[in-house]
Structure formats: structure tokens, C-alpha cells
Amino acid sequence: MDRQTDRMARILPFAAVTLSILSVQVGATFAKRLFPLVGAQGTTTLRQVLSALILLALFRPWRKLPPRPAWPALFGLGVVLGVMNLVFYMSLARIPLGIAVAVEFVGPLAVATFTSRHWTDLLWVGTVIVGLLMLLPLGEASHSLDITGLALALGAGVCWGLYIILGRRASAIGTTQATAIAMTIAALTVLPAGASSAIQALGQPSILLNALAIAVLSSAIPYTCEMFALGRIPVRVFGILMSLEPVVAAIAGFVFLHEALTIRQIVAIAAVVTASLGTAMTMQNQEEVRDLQDHP
């Protein structure tokens, strides 16, 4: 029974990351449809504010506030989270979803590379790089892309890398508590940028319902799952597992936004999936070896 419980405890973080990825990319397709009505900034603000209200109501973090040493990491996490979502949505308004996420993945990829301790991790990182290069619009295709959109996606990638590092530290105070507080700080961060556009949606129930769906899919569910996972798996492994983001984004863009996939992109998706599965298997093998060493 203990062995089965231990195996389940190892699987749950990977399941949480998978759910986070699926949820956030489906939410992104909903958000992109809302841009013509309230803009990228307004959509971000609606998403963050509604997410914060949901998480505060569910988890009520004020019942037991974190100790003073935890607040710098929480504050930094919240600001980074808000800026990351804002610039990503601004990029998404200019370039396709799959490309935006592929460029944004520079952040997690950098974290995975710089924190690697095993040569097998570098092998999977190399596989991810190959896949991402195939996903990126190179050559003639790049001329049709908005340079500002690419730059904004890259900025979101920098924030994403910081989010992984700060999220690892903040998760030590508790998954639900850290998520609710960080989301509230993120909402306050983006409020000045999109408040005027978001206010226009208050009298339109259809927009509010869509924004609520985006808040649940893109923030409440994924960030709770990620805080859970970040407290249980190494940062480098989390960073490489998030390589599924551009894969799911490309598929979601095809299904919901009719952004067609080329053969080259399909091959790239296969490479990234291989790297993600390889990372999970490598981590499990390392844990099993460690257990055998600890319990001969």
C-alpha cells in the first residue's frame, strides 16, 4: 500500500502539469476571441481580477498569512505573473497562438538548461531546441510575422522563467495560499493597463461569462496545479515538461482558431513530445535508483 501511495505521489505532479497545460491553452483560444471586444489589455485585466476573486473566495489566505520572509518571493511572483500574462496576450493579438507560445518557451528552456545536473537532461533540452526551431517561422514565413508580437512573446518568456524560479520558492508556504496571494498581486499589477477596457464589459453578461471561463481555464486551474507541481519536482524537470505548451498551443490553435499545421510543425510537435516524455521517464528512473541506494 505504501509503495502504491509513493508511486501515486510521483505521478500526481506530472498529471498536474499536464492539466495545467491543457487548461491554459484552451483558455487562450477563448481569450483571443475576446480581443476584438475589450482588447488584449482588457482581457488580461478581466482574467486576472476574476481569477483572484475566485481563488480568494475558495482558499481565504487571510486566515493564516505567510511569514514575513515569504513575502518578497510572493510579491515578485505576483508582479511577474501579471506582466507575463499581459505581454503574452498583447503578443497573441499580433501573432498565431502556437508561434507565440513557442517563442515564450525560451524562458522555461533557459531555466532547464542552466539548472541541469545530468547529461540526459541536456539531451532532452537539445531535442526540445530542435522541435522549437522547427516550430518557429524561419525564412520566407518570418516576413509575415509582426516583430513587435515576437518581441512581446520573448518578454513573456523571460517572465515565465522568473515565474518558475519564484514559484518554486513561494510554493513552500502552501499551494493554495501562494496561488491566491500571487494572483491577487498579479491582478493589481495589470489593473492600470486594462481597467478602462475591462469596465466596458461590466454591462455585457456575455463578455463577463467568457471572461469568467478564461479566468478559470487560464489562471485558477493552471496556476494552482503548477504551484502544486513546483513544490514536488525539480525546477529543471518542470521547465522541460512545460515544453508541451507549444505543442498543445499549436493543436488548440488548429482546432479552435483554425490555424493550420504544416508537416514541419507536426514533426516538431513529435520532437517536443518525445523530449517531455523522456524527461518524465528519466526523473522516475533517477528516483528509483535513489530509493534503491537509500533502502538496499
mmCIF file of C-alpha atoms in Angstrom, residues 24-249:
data_model
loop_
_atom_site.group_PDB
_atom_site.id
_atom_site.type_symbol
_atom_site.label_atom_id
_atom_site.label_comp_id
_atom_site.label_asym_id
_atom_site.label_seq_id
_atom_site.Cartn_x
_atom_site.Cartn_y
_atom_site.Cartn_z
ATOM 1 C CA VAL A 24 -4.285 27.317 -20.133
ATOM 2 C CA GLN A 25 -4.130 26.749 -23.897
ATOM 3 C CA VAL A 26 -7.860 26.165 -24.268
ATOM 4 C CA GLY A 27 -8.340 29.321 -22.214
ATOM 5 C CA ALA A 28 -6.002 31.192 -24.571
ATOM 6 C CA THR A 29 -8.233 30.369 -27.534
ATOM 7 C CA PHE A 30 -11.215 31.819 -25.644
ATOM 8 C CA ALA A 31 -9.170 34.916 -24.829
ATOM 9 C CA LYS A 32 -8.126 35.538 -28.424
ATOM 10 C CA ARG A 33 -11.786 35.580 -29.436
ATOM 11 C CA LEU A 34 -12.444 38.239 -26.789
ATOM 12 C CA PHE A 35 -9.699 40.606 -28.012
ATOM 13 C CA PRO A 36 -11.883 42.362 -30.633
ATOM 14 C CA LEU A 37 -14.364 43.307 -27.897
ATOM 15 C CA VAL A 38 -12.194 44.513 -24.993
ATOM 16 C CA GLY A 39 -8.628 44.296 -26.313
ATOM 17 C CA ALA A 40 -5.680 42.276 -25.028
ATOM 18 C CA GLN A 41 -5.181 44.552 -22.006
ATOM 19 C CA GLY A 42 -8.852 44.462 -21.048
ATOM 20 C CA THR A 43 -8.984 40.679 -21.433
ATOM 21 C CA THR A 44 -5.899 40.288 -19.238
ATOM 22 C CA THR A 45 -7.389 42.501 -16.543
ATOM 23 C CA LEU A 46 -10.725 40.664 -16.555
ATOM 24 C CA ARG A 47 -8.922 37.332 -16.380
ATOM 25 C CA GLN A 48 -6.630 38.319 -13.515
ATOM 26 C CA VAL A 49 -9.254 40.093 -11.411
ATOM 27 C CA LEU A 50 -11.845 37.323 -11.759
ATOM 28 C CA SER A 51 -9.193 34.664 -11.073
ATOM 29 C CA ALA A 52 -8.072 36.482 -7.938
ATOM 30 C CA LEU A 53 -11.647 36.790 -6.674
ATOM 31 C CA ILE A 54 -12.283 33.080 -7.283
ATOM 32 C CA LEU A 55 -9.100 31.987 -5.511
ATOM 33 C CA LEU A 56 -9.610 34.368 -2.593
ATOM 34 C CA ALA A 57 -13.141 33.040 -2.093
ATOM 35 C CA LEU A 58 -12.004 29.418 -2.295
ATOM 36 C CA PHE A 59 -8.800 29.490 -0.264
ATOM 37 C CA ARG A 60 -9.240 32.550 2.039
ATOM 38 C CA PRO A 61 -5.484 33.075 2.586
ATOM 39 C CA TRP A 62 -6.078 35.831 5.157
ATOM 40 C CA ARG A 63 -6.961 33.182 7.746
ATOM 41 C CA LYS A 64 -3.260 32.407 8.087
ATOM 42 C CA LEU A 65 -0.966 34.914 6.419
ATOM 43 C CA PRO A 66 2.531 33.795 5.343
ATOM 44 C CA PRO A 67 5.547 34.716 7.493
ATOM 45 C CA ARG A 68 7.398 37.919 6.626
ATOM 46 C CA PRO A 69 10.377 36.154 4.892
ATOM 47 C CA ALA A 70 7.977 34.623 2.337
ATOM 48 C CA TRP A 71 6.513 37.920 1.126
ATOM 49 C CA PRO A 72 9.359 39.058 -1.202
ATOM 50 C CA ALA A 73 9.040 35.846 -3.237
ATOM 51 C CA LEU A 74 5.232 36.119 -3.236
ATOM 52 C CA PHE A 75 5.287 39.766 -4.288
ATOM 53 C CA GLY A 76 7.823 39.076 -7.041
ATOM 54 C CA LEU A 77 5.802 36.081 -8.223
ATOM 55 C CA GLY A 78 2.619 38.139 -8.425
ATOM 56 C CA VAL A 79 4.207 41.001 -10.374
ATOM 57 C CA VAL A 80 5.940 38.611 -12.781
ATOM 58 C CA LEU A 81 2.697 36.677 -13.242
ATOM 59 C CA GLY A 82 0.753 39.820 -14.097
ATOM 60 C CA VAL A 83 3.342 41.170 -16.531
ATOM 61 C CA MET A 84 3.784 37.751 -18.153
ATOM 62 C CA ASN A 85 0.063 37.392 -18.882
ATOM 63 C CA LEU A 86 -0.240 40.982 -20.091
ATOM 64 C CA VAL A 87 2.612 40.891 -22.611
ATOM 65 C CA PHE A 88 1.680 37.384 -23.745
ATOM 66 C CA TYR A 89 -1.884 38.431 -24.572
ATOM 67 C CA MET A 90 -0.525 41.526 -26.330
ATOM 68 C CA SER A 91 1.689 39.246 -28.439
ATOM 69 C CA LEU A 92 -1.210 36.869 -29.051
ATOM 70 C CA ALA A 93 -3.158 39.739 -30.588
ATOM 71 C CA ARG A 94 -0.401 40.079 -33.225
ATOM 72 C CA ILE A 95 0.896 36.539 -33.959
ATOM 73 C CA PRO A 96 -0.574 32.981 -34.006
ATOM 74 C CA LEU A 97 -1.009 31.106 -30.714
ATOM 75 C CA GLY A 98 1.406 28.271 -31.493
ATOM 76 C CA ILE A 99 4.190 30.639 -32.517
ATOM 77 C CA ALA A 100 3.653 32.921 -29.520
ATOM 78 C CA VAL A 101 3.935 30.010 -27.090
ATOM 79 C CA ALA A 102 6.968 28.581 -28.913
ATOM 80 C CA VAL A 103 8.832 31.888 -28.594
ATOM 81 C CA GLU A 104 7.661 32.297 -24.995
ATOM 82 C CA PHE A 105 9.144 28.896 -24.151
ATOM 83 C CA VAL A 106 12.628 30.427 -24.275
ATOM 84 C CA GLY A 107 12.173 31.187 -20.562
ATOM 85 C CA PRO A 108 11.482 27.660 -19.275
ATOM 86 C CA LEU A 109 14.085 26.274 -21.674
ATOM 87 C CA ALA A 110 16.720 28.591 -20.201
ATOM 88 C CA VAL A 111 15.777 27.521 -16.667
ATOM 89 C CA ALA A 112 16.009 23.861 -17.641
ATOM 90 C CA THR A 113 19.421 24.385 -19.261
ATOM 91 C CA PHE A 114 21.050 26.458 -16.527
ATOM 92 C CA THR A 115 19.838 24.224 -13.675
ATOM 93 C CA SER A 116 20.645 20.902 -15.329
ATOM 94 C CA ARG A 117 22.791 18.424 -13.389
ATOM 95 C CA HIS A 118 22.535 15.329 -15.578
ATOM 96 C CA TRP A 119 23.692 14.865 -19.160
ATOM 97 C CA THR A 120 20.390 13.169 -20.002
ATOM 98 C CA ASP A 121 18.571 16.421 -19.190
ATOM 99 C CA LEU A 122 20.754 18.216 -21.725
ATOM 100 C CA LEU A 123 19.851 15.559 -24.294
ATOM 101 C CA TRP A 124 16.147 16.288 -23.838
ATOM 102 C CA VAL A 125 16.795 20.032 -23.896
ATOM 103 C CA GLY A 126 18.582 19.567 -27.215
ATOM 104 C CA THR A 127 15.582 17.673 -28.559
ATOM 105 C CA VAL A 128 13.301 20.494 -27.434
ATOM 106 C CA ILE A 129 15.525 23.050 -29.176
ATOM 107 C CA VAL A 130 15.260 21.126 -32.446
ATOM 108 C CA GLY A 131 11.489 20.950 -32.098
ATOM 109 C CA LEU A 132 11.139 24.632 -31.277
ATOM 110 C CA LEU A 133 13.356 25.697 -34.168
ATOM 111 C CA MET A 134 11.057 23.760 -36.464
ATOM 112 C CA LEU A 135 8.008 25.439 -34.930
ATOM 113 C CA LEU A 136 9.420 28.936 -35.297
ATOM 114 C CA PRO A 137 8.703 30.809 -38.543
ATOM 115 C CA LEU A 138 12.073 30.942 -40.298
ATOM 116 C CA GLY A 139 12.945 32.039 -43.790
ATOM 117 C CA GLU A 140 10.184 33.391 -46.008
ATOM 118 C CA ALA A 141 7.453 32.672 -43.429
ATOM 119 C CA SER A 142 9.011 35.075 -40.954
ATOM 120 C CA HIS A 143 8.258 38.104 -43.150
ATOM 121 C CA SER A 144 4.538 37.821 -42.420
ATOM 122 C CA LEU A 145 5.025 37.995 -38.656
ATOM 123 C CA ASP A 146 4.723 41.105 -36.532
ATOM 124 C CA ILE A 147 8.126 41.935 -34.991
ATOM 125 C CA THR A 148 6.504 43.621 -32.001
ATOM 126 C CA GLY A 149 4.450 40.500 -31.399
ATOM 127 C CA LEU A 150 7.582 38.345 -31.397
ATOM 128 C CA ALA A 151 9.336 40.746 -29.008
ATOM 129 C CA LEU A 152 6.351 40.691 -26.637
ATOM 130 C CA ALA A 153 6.323 36.874 -26.706
ATOM 131 C CA LEU A 154 10.028 36.870 -25.878
ATOM 132 C CA GLY A 155 9.363 39.220 -22.962
ATOM 133 C CA ALA A 156 6.673 36.829 -21.745
ATOM 134 C CA GLY A 157 9.281 34.060 -21.948
ATOM 135 C CA VAL A 158 11.645 35.966 -19.653
ATOM 136 C CA CYS A 159 8.791 36.395 -17.178
ATOM 137 C CA TRP A 160 7.938 32.708 -17.495
ATOM 138 C CA GLY A 161 11.468 31.726 -16.495
ATOM 139 C CA LEU A 162 11.303 34.037 -13.460
ATOM 140 C CA TYR A 163 7.880 32.629 -12.623
ATOM 141 C CA ILE A 164 9.299 29.091 -12.412
ATOM 142 C CA ILE A 165 12.103 30.163 -10.080
ATOM 143 C CA LEU A 166 9.935 32.348 -7.837
ATOM 144 C CA GLY A 167 7.078 29.835 -7.892
ATOM 145 C CA ARG A 168 9.388 27.162 -6.532
ATOM 146 C CA ARG A 169 10.219 29.388 -3.571
ATOM 147 C CA ALA A 170 6.682 30.631 -2.995
ATOM 148 C CA SER A 171 5.176 27.131 -3.100
ATOM 149 C CA ALA A 172 6.947 26.370 0.191
ATOM 150 C CA ILE A 173 4.247 28.281 2.095
ATOM 151 C CA GLY A 174 1.463 26.126 0.637
ATOM 152 C CA THR A 175 -0.026 25.646 -2.820
ATOM 153 C CA THR A 176 -3.433 27.257 -2.344
ATOM 154 C CA GLN A 177 -2.204 30.113 -0.178
ATOM 155 C CA ALA A 178 0.643 31.078 -2.525
ATOM 156 C CA THR A 179 -1.587 30.892 -5.607
ATOM 157 C CA ALA A 180 -4.340 33.073 -4.151
ATOM 158 C CA ILE A 181 -1.975 35.764 -2.873
ATOM 159 C CA ALA A 182 0.173 35.829 -6.033
ATOM 160 C CA MET A 183 -2.927 36.040 -8.234
ATOM 161 C CA THR A 184 -4.230 38.994 -6.231
ATOM 162 C CA ILE A 185 -0.927 40.827 -6.627
ATOM 163 C CA ALA A 186 -0.964 39.996 -10.359
ATOM 164 C CA ALA A 187 -4.465 41.469 -10.701
ATOM 165 C CA LEU A 188 -3.358 44.701 -9.030
ATOM 166 C CA THR A 189 -0.310 44.800 -11.332
ATOM 167 C CA VAL A 190 -2.302 44.697 -14.588
ATOM 168 C CA LEU A 191 -5.253 46.779 -13.375
ATOM 169 C CA PRO A 192 -3.836 50.148 -14.544
ATOM 170 C CA ALA A 193 -3.196 48.785 -18.049
ATOM 171 C CA GLY A 194 -6.657 47.401 -18.774
ATOM 172 C CA ALA A 195 -9.109 48.844 -16.278
ATOM 173 C CA SER A 196 -10.751 51.253 -18.733
ATOM 174 C CA SER A 197 -11.395 48.489 -21.295
ATOM 175 C CA ALA A 198 -12.496 45.983 -18.663
ATOM 176 C CA ILE A 199 -15.058 48.382 -17.165
ATOM 177 C CA GLN A 200 -16.878 48.471 -20.507
ATOM 178 C CA ALA A 201 -17.590 44.735 -20.140
ATOM 179 C CA LEU A 202 -19.408 45.086 -16.803
ATOM 180 C CA GLY A 203 -22.721 45.771 -18.523
ATOM 181 C CA GLN A 204 -22.380 42.906 -21.020
ATOM 182 C CA PRO A 205 -23.136 39.487 -19.452
ATOM 183 C CA SER A 206 -21.887 37.525 -22.460
ATOM 184 C CA ILE A 207 -18.423 39.118 -22.194
ATOM 185 C CA LEU A 208 -18.330 38.554 -18.440
ATOM 186 C CA LEU A 209 -19.231 34.876 -18.858
ATOM 187 C CA ASN A 210 -16.458 34.429 -21.419
ATOM 188 C CA ALA A 211 -14.023 36.261 -19.159
ATOM 189 C CA LEU A 212 -15.037 34.010 -16.257
ATOM 190 C CA ALA A 213 -14.332 30.923 -18.368
ATOM 191 C CA ILE A 214 -10.931 32.361 -19.302
ATOM 192 C CA ALA A 215 -10.184 33.115 -15.643
ATOM 193 C CA VAL A 216 -10.952 29.540 -14.589
ATOM 194 C CA LEU A 217 -9.211 27.860 -17.539
ATOM 195 C CA SER A 218 -6.185 30.140 -17.870
ATOM 196 C CA SER A 219 -5.468 31.113 -14.265
ATOM 197 C CA ALA A 220 -7.371 29.435 -11.429
ATOM 198 C CA ILE A 221 -6.841 25.834 -12.583
ATOM 199 C CA PRO A 222 -3.346 26.008 -14.137
ATOM 200 C CA TYR A 223 -1.602 28.120 -11.504
ATOM 201 C CA THR A 224 -2.992 26.012 -8.665
ATOM 202 C CA CYS A 225 -1.720 22.912 -10.470
ATOM 203 C CA GLU A 226 1.671 24.498 -11.151
ATOM 204 C CA MET A 227 2.161 25.603 -7.536
ATOM 205 C CA PHE A 228 1.391 22.017 -6.527
ATOM 206 C CA ALA A 229 3.892 20.603 -9.030
ATOM 207 C CA LEU A 230 6.653 23.140 -8.348
ATOM 208 C CA GLY A 231 6.777 22.064 -4.716
ATOM 209 C CA ARG A 232 7.268 18.408 -5.666
ATOM 210 C CA ILE A 233 9.528 18.184 -8.733
ATOM 211 C CA PRO A 234 12.862 19.855 -9.575
ATOM 212 C CA VAL A 235 12.769 23.198 -11.389
ATOM 213 C CA ARG A 236 14.742 21.818 -14.338
ATOM 214 C CA VAL A 237 12.253 18.970 -14.843
ATOM 215 C CA PHE A 238 9.292 21.339 -14.596
ATOM 216 C CA GLY A 239 10.930 23.606 -17.161
ATOM 217 C CA ILE A 240 11.357 20.837 -19.717
ATOM 218 C CA LEU A 241 7.896 19.359 -19.081
ATOM 219 C CA MET A 242 6.412 22.722 -19.952
ATOM 220 C CA SER A 243 7.710 22.082 -23.482
ATOM 221 C CA LEU A 244 4.272 20.605 -24.077
ATOM 222 C CA GLU A 245 2.945 24.183 -24.110
ATOM 223 C CA PRO A 246 3.805 24.982 -27.768
ATOM 224 C CA VAL A 247 2.555 21.541 -28.786
ATOM 225 C CA VAL A 248 -0.851 21.950 -27.153
ATOM 226 C CA ALA A 249 -0.978 25.586 -28.292
#
